[in-house]
Amino acid sequence: MTTSDITIKFNNSSIDLDVCFPLPTRGISGLFGPSGSGKTTLIRCLAGLEKSSRAHICIDGNLWQSEDIFLPPHKRRVGLVFQDVRLFDHLNVKGNLLFGYNRTPPSDRKITIEDDMKILALEPLLDKPPEKLSGGEAQRVAIGRALLTSPALLLMDEPLAALGEQHKKEILSYLKKLPKKFGIPILYVSHDFEEMATLSQYIICMENGKIQARGSALEVASQLPHIMDDWAPDNFIEGEICGTKHDQFKLPDGQLITIPPKFPASSPVRITINARDISLLRHPPEHHAGDALLKGRVKEIIKIQDEKNIIKISLAEQDVHVVLGLCGAEKPWLCPGSDVYMMINRIKLVQD
Amino acid sequence: MPDYFIPGLNPLILSLKLAGVTTLLLILVATPLAWWLSQTKNIFKPFFEAIVALPLVLPPTVIGFYMLILLGPEGFIGRSWIGMGGDTLTFSFSGLVIASMVYSLPFVVQPIQNAFEGIGRHVLESAWTLGARPLGAFFSVIIPLSAKGYLTALVLGFAHTLGEFGIVLMVGGNIPDKTRVISIAIYDHVETLDYSYAHMLSAGMLIFSLLLLISVYLINHRWRIRT
């Protein structure tokens, strides 16, 4: 089993970077932090565009940098997608895509041009010059161009930051497919925690050039209370559609809740409920309609800060997280092992 | 070919040859120089830029005078040239080429430097991360993206060398078929009050220069429409 280890110390007038962390060799890892926290500098050091004073960079078993070794960028097998796209204006889309491909030794090529074009829907763009592309199209070409070098690590420095909402969604849907399809590990930089949490299984959080927390989105968020101010985890609950009007969602343990009729009966679906959209009750309310109430059992209470907790609840063998402000008075009935009722205020539907 | 078959042909050919050779050699010299100027963070950069720009403001006779001294058998360039087995540089075609390169240097360096500066470092960085070696990235990305700058440099360098007079007179003299370029020939004809020849050569130069510039502006215009 190969690993990726990264240790970088780098300082100039604007940043004092000092990080050391292992990087997953598969999937999308997120690098999160406010602007000026050193994310871009870290990415540039990884790509070999900045010569850090002391660094040890070993990616998937290949040593890129150590005390007496410094591989220049063109020897690193690194892919880099910039926020500002940076296509070559003197080449059309096809020329841009082939630029890196032609410079990759045939024995290193893991991705074919056909696959690349197919997954990013690049075929209709091939003959266009870069200035005729929309922002989203150009970023797709930049991603496709970087992928075609079959990099050992693909770095993406806020690839969505310059795009509008529509293009953002479009690119995100392409990005999600990449790790499974090509098996190339991605390090994805963003200052948007929600974007990061939907994409990455592993998040590294930076501030002032240091790593503050790393782990799953929830682990990072529970270590850094300020993240919880704007973000709460999504819960994904598996089940199936039933009912004559296709408006019932049945959990594996038989509990039912009402959902908007959107999918045909007996189709397996995942519903998404944000941790903020659940309120906890000790008893079922006397006059409730019964259509948005689920019973679960408290597993764990994770304290975030004085007024805030994350309650982990077991619901039909699945974990559900609820963000709860205690608002002064403690609720003594909320303790591991006790049964609670969850009032669901908002549901999003996803079909796999 | 004797000059009297088609009057003015030999000086014209000599002028074109001088301008062509000078411009091509200048492109080779100016490319690394312009790249260095566009990238350096040296605090003396303004000083070097001023040196490159000097021929724009100096009277050609001043450049010509110093070139005459440098290229002469006792001068630094002339002595080294003879030391490498060359002939005397003064009053020769080779000497004329060297002097013209100095004279036209800013006209070639500046457009190329401007083009390089307009591209910026980030394009190079993309090329490197896509696997291009530093020199390969320069030739496959920087030079094509600077095509317009090179075209401007070529035309300005060529036209400016074609039109020089003072330096040629100082360094090259007026030796038929060797250093007697068209501007000198025109001067000669005017001196001997041979106005009809002077007219013919001058009009020829005027039309040729105009055509050259029109073609450049045409190409530039197309470029702008396409992009």
XYZ file of C-alpha atoms in Angstrom:
579
model
C 0.000 0.000 0.000
C 1.568 3.248 -1.119
C 1.037 6.487 0.724
C 1.436 10.177 0.198
C 3.257 12.193 2.840
C 3.680 15.912 2.761
C 5.857 18.106 4.947
C 6.414 21.691 3.853
C 7.995 24.669 5.540
C 7.904 27.793 3.435
C 8.001 31.448 4.233
C 8.034 34.698 2.352
C 6.813 38.173 3.182
C 3.130 37.223 3.130
C 2.906 33.691 4.507
C 4.616 31.428 6.992
C 3.672 27.924 5.950
C 4.415 24.968 8.183
C 2.439 21.811 7.479
C 2.863 18.080 7.823
C 0.117 15.620 6.908
C -0.607 12.341 5.136
C -2.729 12.625 2.000
C -5.236 9.928 0.978
C -4.150 8.275 -2.256
C -7.686 7.962 -3.529
C -10.814 10.072 -3.764
C -11.169 13.796 -3.377
C -9.468 15.425 -0.418
C -10.407 18.956 0.466
C -8.091 21.756 1.484
C -10.190 24.304 3.299
C -9.383 27.624 4.892
C -10.052 31.364 4.703
C -8.245 33.419 2.065
C -4.678 34.133 3.038
C -4.390 30.918 5.040
C -1.746 29.486 2.712
C -3.827 27.066 0.637
C -2.578 28.348 -2.704
C 1.024 28.500 -1.481
C 0.757 24.895 -0.355
C -0.615 23.889 -3.763
C 2.169 25.792 -5.536
C 4.802 24.082 -3.379
C 3.277 20.696 -4.211
C 3.366 21.492 -7.932
C 6.988 22.642 -7.691
C 6.144 26.218 -8.662
C 7.541 27.514 -5.367
C 10.806 26.257 -4.040
C 10.156 25.693 -0.370
C 13.086 25.938 1.991
C 12.437 22.625 3.706
C 10.085 20.051 2.315
C 9.511 16.363 2.022
C 6.945 15.502 -0.608
C 6.273 11.883 -1.396
C 3.228 11.202 -3.574
C 1.971 7.663 -4.028
C 5.442 6.290 -3.323
C 7.272 8.725 -5.636
C 9.657 11.183 -4.016
C 9.122 14.648 -5.493
C 11.099 16.641 -3.016
C 13.347 16.115 -0.024
C 16.449 17.755 1.365
C 18.612 17.122 -1.686
C 15.959 16.415 -4.320
C 13.792 18.947 -6.116
C 11.870 17.675 -9.114
C 10.854 20.564 -11.402
C 7.118 20.805 -12.212
C 7.369 19.046 -15.584
C 8.851 15.953 -13.949
C 6.313 15.701 -11.102
C 3.352 14.114 -12.881
C 1.164 16.667 -11.181
C -2.000 18.115 -12.659
C -2.981 21.645 -11.742
C -6.283 23.373 -12.436
C -6.204 27.065 -11.638
C -9.038 29.321 -10.553
C -8.380 31.579 -13.552
C -8.441 28.662 -16.052
C -5.303 29.606 -18.061
C -6.005 27.938 -21.384
C -3.542 28.608 -24.204
C -5.130 31.192 -26.489
C -3.047 30.242 -29.525
C -4.449 26.701 -29.564
C -8.043 25.542 -29.986
C -9.673 23.241 -27.441
C -8.222 20.151 -29.089
C -4.731 21.659 -29.086
C -5.086 22.525 -25.424
C -6.229 19.004 -24.538
C -3.378 17.397 -26.466
C -0.695 19.726 -25.089
C -0.159 17.669 -21.962
C -1.229 14.340 -23.469
C 1.475 14.493 -26.142
C 4.087 15.246 -23.501
C 3.091 12.255 -21.356
C 5.069 9.085 -22.091
C 2.664 6.510 -23.623
C 3.470 4.039 -20.825
C 2.215 6.565 -18.220
C -1.074 7.309 -19.972
C -3.986 5.942 -17.966
C -6.738 8.028 -19.505
C -7.754 7.917 -23.137
C -8.816 11.008 -25.057
C -12.195 9.360 -25.711
C -12.901 8.765 -22.001
C -11.763 12.252 -21.117
C -13.999 13.844 -23.742
C -16.922 11.666 -22.778
C -16.943 12.285 -19.054
C -16.469 16.053 -19.404
C -18.666 16.360 -22.529
C -15.913 18.066 -24.521
C -16.676 16.686 -27.981
C -18.752 19.654 -29.227
C -16.058 22.118 -28.128
C -13.027 20.575 -29.842
C -12.616 23.053 -32.710
C -13.440 26.178 -30.741
C -10.822 28.738 -29.738
C -10.642 29.309 -25.949
C -12.122 32.825 -26.138
C -15.356 31.425 -27.586
C -15.980 29.247 -24.509
C -18.206 30.095 -21.554
C -16.606 30.131 -18.111
C -17.908 26.670 -17.274
C -16.843 25.205 -20.626
C -13.345 26.673 -20.301
C -12.951 25.217 -16.813
C -14.098 21.817 -18.110
C -11.433 21.982 -20.826
C -8.818 22.934 -18.220
C -9.810 19.934 -16.099
C -9.792 17.640 -19.125
C -6.397 18.978 -20.182
C -4.888 18.311 -16.740
C -6.452 14.828 -16.547
C -4.959 13.814 -19.890
C -1.466 13.953 -18.385
C -2.608 11.057 -16.125
C -1.244 12.841 -13.047
C -0.333 11.008 -9.847
C -2.101 13.853 -8.047
C -4.553 16.381 -9.435
C -4.500 19.744 -7.673
C -7.497 22.019 -8.083
C -7.128 25.538 -6.760
C -10.661 26.908 -6.272
C -11.764 25.850 -9.761
C -15.320 27.086 -9.165
C -14.609 30.393 -7.453
C -14.875 32.482 -10.634
C -18.030 30.769 -11.916
C -21.714 31.604 -11.513
C -24.095 29.304 -9.623
C -25.300 27.520 -12.755
C -21.791 26.703 -14.011
C -20.744 25.746 -10.494
C -23.428 23.067 -10.273
C -22.555 21.816 -13.735
C -18.844 21.424 -12.955
C -19.534 19.887 -9.541
C -21.558 17.125 -11.155
C -18.584 16.354 -13.441
C -16.089 16.511 -10.587
C -17.997 13.982 -8.502
C -17.578 11.389 -11.242
C -13.815 11.771 -11.617
C -12.334 9.736 -8.740
C -14.419 6.641 -9.423
C -13.893 6.827 -13.171
C -10.161 7.524 -13.328
C -8.781 6.589 -9.906
C -6.733 9.773 -9.712
C -6.490 11.331 -6.251
C -7.563 14.960 -6.152
C -6.619 17.689 -3.711
C -9.360 20.255 -3.966
C -8.982 23.773 -2.569
C -11.943 25.853 -1.520
C -12.993 28.412 1.045
C -16.594 27.189 0.807
C -17.104 24.493 3.411
C -20.411 23.321 2.013
C -18.950 22.796 -1.465
C -16.065 20.957 0.147
C -18.293 18.776 2.315
C -20.338 17.586 -0.671
C -17.199 16.669 -2.626
C -14.638 15.383 -0.165
C -14.496 12.492 2.222
C -11.407 13.950 3.878
C -10.927 17.607 4.689
C -7.771 19.394 5.758
C -8.421 22.712 7.401
C -5.779 25.446 7.372
C -5.370 28.793 9.012
C -2.335 31.101 9.118
C -0.183 28.562 7.336
C -0.874 25.788 9.852
C -3.187 22.802 9.777
C -5.950 23.184 12.338
C -7.962 20.052 11.843
C -8.331 17.171 9.435
C -10.753 14.320 8.988
C -14.327 13.957 7.764
C -16.433 17.083 7.346
C -18.165 16.395 10.646
C -14.919 15.745 12.499
C -13.433 18.975 11.191
C -16.566 20.926 11.955
C -16.812 19.572 15.496
C -13.234 20.686 16.161
C -13.771 24.140 14.725
C -16.921 25.713 16.181
C -16.924 28.725 13.841
C -17.538 26.432 10.869
C -20.813 25.392 12.493
C -22.049 28.982 12.232
C -22.638 28.620 8.486
C -22.669 24.903 7.934
C -24.394 21.796 9.202
C -23.928 18.266 7.925
C -26.422 16.662 5.562
C -27.897 13.319 6.599
C -28.494 10.750 3.909
C -31.206 8.228 4.734
C -31.869 5.177 2.589
C -35.349 3.842 2.008
C -37.991 3.339 -0.638
C -41.066 5.056 -2.037
C -44.479 3.606 -1.308
C -48.083 4.707 -0.847
C -50.835 5.054 -3.420
C -49.847 8.624 -4.204
C -46.135 7.810 -4.108
C -45.822 10.304 -1.313
C -44.607 8.001 1.456
C -40.990 7.228 2.235
C -40.484 3.939 4.046
C -37.402 3.373 6.166
C -35.920 -0.132 6.522
C -37.471 -0.418 10.010
C -40.964 0.320 8.700
C -41.330 3.940 9.815
C -43.071 6.187 7.283
C -42.860 9.855 6.529
C -44.602 11.960 3.929
C -42.549 13.392 1.078
C -43.387 15.325 -2.085
C -44.506 12.813 -4.764
C -41.685 12.834 -7.300
C -40.516 9.265 -7.888
C -42.389 6.093 -8.862
C -43.322 3.533 -6.198
C -40.831 0.976 -4.782
C -37.867 2.817 -6.241
C -34.928 2.947 -3.818
C -34.155 6.535 -2.936
C -31.992 8.505 -0.605
C -33.475 11.436 1.180
C -31.287 14.244 2.398
C -32.121 16.031 5.612
C -29.853 18.771 6.843
C -28.865 18.550 10.487
C -30.453 21.951 11.113
C -33.820 20.880 9.717
C -34.569 18.455 12.527
C -35.985 19.338 15.938
C -35.893 16.875 18.805
C -38.865 16.091 21.082
C -39.129 13.881 24.117
C -42.742 12.843 23.424
C -44.753 12.933 20.232
C -46.836 16.119 20.270
C -50.554 15.548 21.004
C -51.994 17.152 17.913
C -49.526 16.385 15.176
C -50.335 15.021 11.757
C -47.874 12.186 12.141
C -46.429 12.668 8.705
C -43.057 14.120 9.604
C -42.104 12.390 12.803
C -39.455 9.685 13.187
C -38.387 7.819 16.283
C -34.731 7.140 16.988
C -32.302 6.525 19.802
C -29.550 8.875 20.968
C -26.098 7.408 20.422
C -23.738 10.209 21.284
C -23.667 13.873 22.153
C -20.776 15.819 20.644
C -20.175 19.128 22.355
C -19.164 21.860 19.922
C -19.200 24.924 22.094
C -21.173 26.281 25.002
C -24.515 26.754 23.287
C -24.228 24.123 20.601
C -24.217 20.322 20.421
C -24.338 17.720 17.721
C -26.578 14.845 18.666
C -25.869 11.581 16.907
C -29.016 9.485 16.630
C -29.464 5.957 15.412
C -32.419 5.677 13.034
C -33.118 2.297 11.462
C -29.420 1.353 11.777
C -28.360 4.626 10.092
C -26.652 7.555 11.784
C -28.429 10.882 11.767
C -26.832 14.070 13.040
C -28.810 16.898 14.547
C -27.425 20.318 15.385
C -28.983 21.546 18.564
C -28.686 24.799 20.423
C -29.370 24.094 24.093
C -30.532 27.646 24.719
C -29.641 27.836 28.374
C -31.582 25.063 30.050
C -30.087 21.585 29.662
C -32.409 18.862 28.507
C -31.803 16.013 30.925
C -33.827 13.542 28.862
C -31.278 13.880 26.077
C -28.647 11.326 26.940
C -27.106 8.374 25.157
C -29.525 5.455 25.046
C -32.739 7.453 25.352
C -35.478 7.451 22.719
C -36.300 10.721 20.962
C -38.731 11.934 18.334
C -37.421 13.863 15.387
C -39.624 16.435 13.725
C -38.414 16.761 10.105
C -38.877 20.268 8.770
C -37.386 19.962 5.279
C -36.492 17.044 2.989
C -34.441 16.887 -0.182
C -34.864 13.871 -2.474
C -32.054 12.147 -4.306
C -32.385 9.186 -6.601
C -29.212 7.146 -7.064
C 25.319 43.114 -62.483
C 26.485 46.498 -63.710
C 24.473 49.331 -62.281
C 23.658 50.972 -65.607
C 21.274 48.215 -66.801
C 18.633 49.105 -64.290
C 19.667 52.225 -62.491
C 19.530 51.950 -58.715
C 19.064 48.181 -58.700
C 22.318 47.356 -56.961
C 21.904 49.847 -54.097
C 18.327 48.583 -53.678
C 19.425 44.950 -53.489
C 22.184 45.890 -51.063
C 19.710 47.778 -48.869
C 17.281 44.845 -48.795
C 20.104 42.439 -48.023
C 21.400 44.637 -45.212
C 17.931 45.094 -43.715
C 17.136 41.363 -44.011
C 20.366 40.103 -42.483
C 20.280 42.735 -39.731
C 16.670 41.976 -38.794
C 17.136 38.204 -38.670
C 20.276 38.476 -36.539
C 18.525 41.025 -34.323
C 15.571 38.678 -33.723
C 18.043 36.065 -32.476
C 19.793 38.543 -30.182
C 16.638 40.348 -29.072
C 14.673 37.239 -28.030
C 16.819 36.300 -25.013
C 17.453 39.969 -24.210
C 13.739 40.837 -24.318
C 12.913 37.758 -22.234
C 15.457 38.701 -19.610
C 14.187 42.288 -19.509
C 10.590 41.089 -19.220
C 11.332 38.725 -16.323
C 14.134 40.328 -14.326
C 13.551 41.882 -10.938
C 17.052 43.393 -11.036
C 17.058 46.904 -9.571
C 19.174 48.025 -12.538
C 16.489 47.026 -15.038
C 15.673 50.691 -15.907
C 19.359 51.223 -16.646
C 19.460 48.308 -19.092
C 16.204 49.409 -20.684
C 17.660 52.888 -21.165
C 20.741 51.422 -22.862
C 18.528 49.473 -25.262
C 16.468 52.602 -25.994
C 19.470 54.923 -26.528
C 19.565 54.554 -30.346
C 16.038 56.038 -30.407
C 17.267 59.417 -29.188
C 20.938 59.642 -30.203
C 21.775 61.356 -33.506
C 22.862 58.635 -35.967
C 26.172 60.449 -36.343
C 26.920 59.907 -32.654
C 26.227 56.160 -32.917
C 28.101 56.106 -36.201
C 31.100 57.854 -34.679
C 31.392 55.453 -31.753
C 30.736 52.436 -33.981
C 33.519 53.648 -36.303
C 35.905 53.682 -33.357
C 34.727 50.322 -31.965
C 34.742 48.584 -35.341
C 38.105 50.050 -36.437
C 41.222 47.876 -36.403
C 42.193 49.389 -33.049
C 38.650 49.228 -31.614
C 37.414 46.477 -29.316
C 35.029 44.812 -31.788
C 37.261 45.336 -34.816
C 40.321 43.884 -33.097
C 38.436 40.810 -31.812
C 36.906 40.295 -35.254
C 40.334 40.376 -36.931
C 41.632 38.160 -34.131
C 38.971 35.578 -35.075
C 40.209 35.681 -38.655
C 37.855 38.298 -40.100
C 38.622 41.219 -42.405
C 38.566 44.836 -41.378
C 35.024 45.740 -40.312
C 35.002 49.404 -41.206
C 33.787 50.137 -44.726
C 32.615 46.524 -45.139
C 29.194 44.895 -45.318
C 29.781 42.941 -42.073
C 30.639 46.143 -40.246
C 27.492 47.712 -41.645
C 25.399 44.817 -40.300
C 26.866 45.180 -36.794
C 26.333 48.947 -36.763
C 22.766 48.535 -38.089
C 22.012 46.010 -35.350
C 22.906 48.593 -32.726
C 20.953 51.273 -34.557
C 17.756 49.177 -34.889
C 18.025 47.323 -31.561
C 15.177 49.125 -29.730
C 12.812 48.670 -32.671
C 13.149 44.907 -32.363
C 13.607 44.448 -28.606
C 10.750 46.641 -27.436
C 7.821 45.018 -29.327
C 9.051 41.557 -28.320
C 9.547 42.615 -24.697
C 6.054 44.127 -24.645
C 4.610 40.896 -26.018
C 6.430 38.813 -23.395
C 5.302 41.089 -20.587
C 1.705 40.851 -21.802
C 1.711 37.063 -21.485
C 2.751 36.782 -17.879
C 4.201 33.950 -15.919
C 1.023 31.981 -15.325
C 0.907 30.644 -18.891
C 4.385 29.227 -18.421
C 3.357 27.604 -15.164
C 0.442 25.861 -16.883
C 2.787 24.587 -19.568
C 5.254 23.242 -17.001
C 2.602 21.389 -15.019
C 1.414 19.884 -18.307
C 4.849 18.369 -18.741
C 6.630 20.926 -20.948
C 10.316 21.515 -20.225
C 11.293 25.145 -19.589
C 12.777 25.665 -23.077
C 10.019 23.637 -24.717
C 7.375 25.738 -22.963
C 9.103 28.869 -24.255
C 8.994 27.726 -27.868
C 5.571 26.050 -27.798
C 3.697 28.676 -25.781
C 5.540 31.966 -25.294
C 6.765 32.449 -28.883
C 3.424 31.602 -30.574
C 1.564 33.848 -28.137
C 4.024 36.641 -29.002
C 3.559 36.270 -32.762
C 2.130 39.755 -33.101
C 5.062 41.262 -31.226
C 7.468 39.403 -33.494
C 5.699 40.607 -36.619
C 5.883 44.196 -35.407
C 9.550 43.731 -34.498
C 10.344 42.240 -37.915
C 8.702 45.040 -39.856
C 9.959 47.905 -37.714
C 13.477 46.483 -37.628
C 13.484 45.907 -41.379
C 11.984 49.271 -42.315
C 14.167 51.189 -39.907
C 17.356 49.563 -41.191
C 16.241 50.180 -44.760
C 15.912 53.877 -44.017
C 19.184 54.478 -42.215
C 21.625 56.985 -43.604
C 23.913 58.638 -41.078
C 25.432 55.483 -39.631
C 26.017 53.933 -43.038
C 27.788 57.037 -44.162
C 30.032 57.083 -41.082
C 30.798 53.349 -40.841
C 30.338 52.091 -44.387
C 31.283 54.994 -46.565
C 30.093 54.889 -50.140
C 31.650 51.861 -51.848
C 29.537 50.629 -54.815
C 28.198 47.053 -54.342
C 29.636 46.882 -50.837
C 28.270 49.673 -48.723
C 26.454 51.940 -51.171
C 22.873 51.409 -49.991
C 19.882 53.134 -51.498
C 19.741 56.115 -49.146
C 23.387 56.902 -49.941
C 22.731 56.503 -53.658
C 19.874 58.986 -53.456
C 22.091 61.457 -51.594
C 24.761 61.028 -54.294
C 22.346 61.705 -57.096
C 21.040 64.825 -55.389
C 24.620 66.052 -54.787
C 25.363 65.740 -58.514
C 21.995 67.379 -59.316
C 20.831 64.196 -61.028
C 17.248 64.720 -59.896
C 15.572 62.208 -62.227
C 17.503 59.272 -60.667
C 16.921 60.656 -57.213
C 13.207 60.880 -57.979
C 13.057 57.329 -59.234
C 14.833 55.843 -56.214
C 12.971 57.992 -53.697
C 9.589 57.202 -55.196
C 10.513 53.526 -55.239
C 11.439 53.626 -51.552
C 8.263 55.525 -50.705
C 5.982 53.032 -52.450
C 7.839 50.024 -51.096
C 7.736 51.287 -47.507
C 4.073 52.153 -47.823
C 3.215 48.693 -49.169
C 5.190 47.069 -46.378
C 3.346 49.000 -43.675
C -0.062 48.457 -45.295
C 0.514 44.717 -45.337
C 1.420 44.782 -41.637
C -1.650 46.778 -40.684
C -3.788 44.452 -42.799
C -2.430 41.401 -41.031
C -2.828 43.054 -37.643
C -6.391 43.979 -38.491
C -7.288 40.434 -39.523
C -5.735 39.218 -36.317
C -7.942 41.464 -34.281
C -11.071 40.332 -36.113
C -10.218 36.677 -35.704
C -9.546 36.877 -31.990
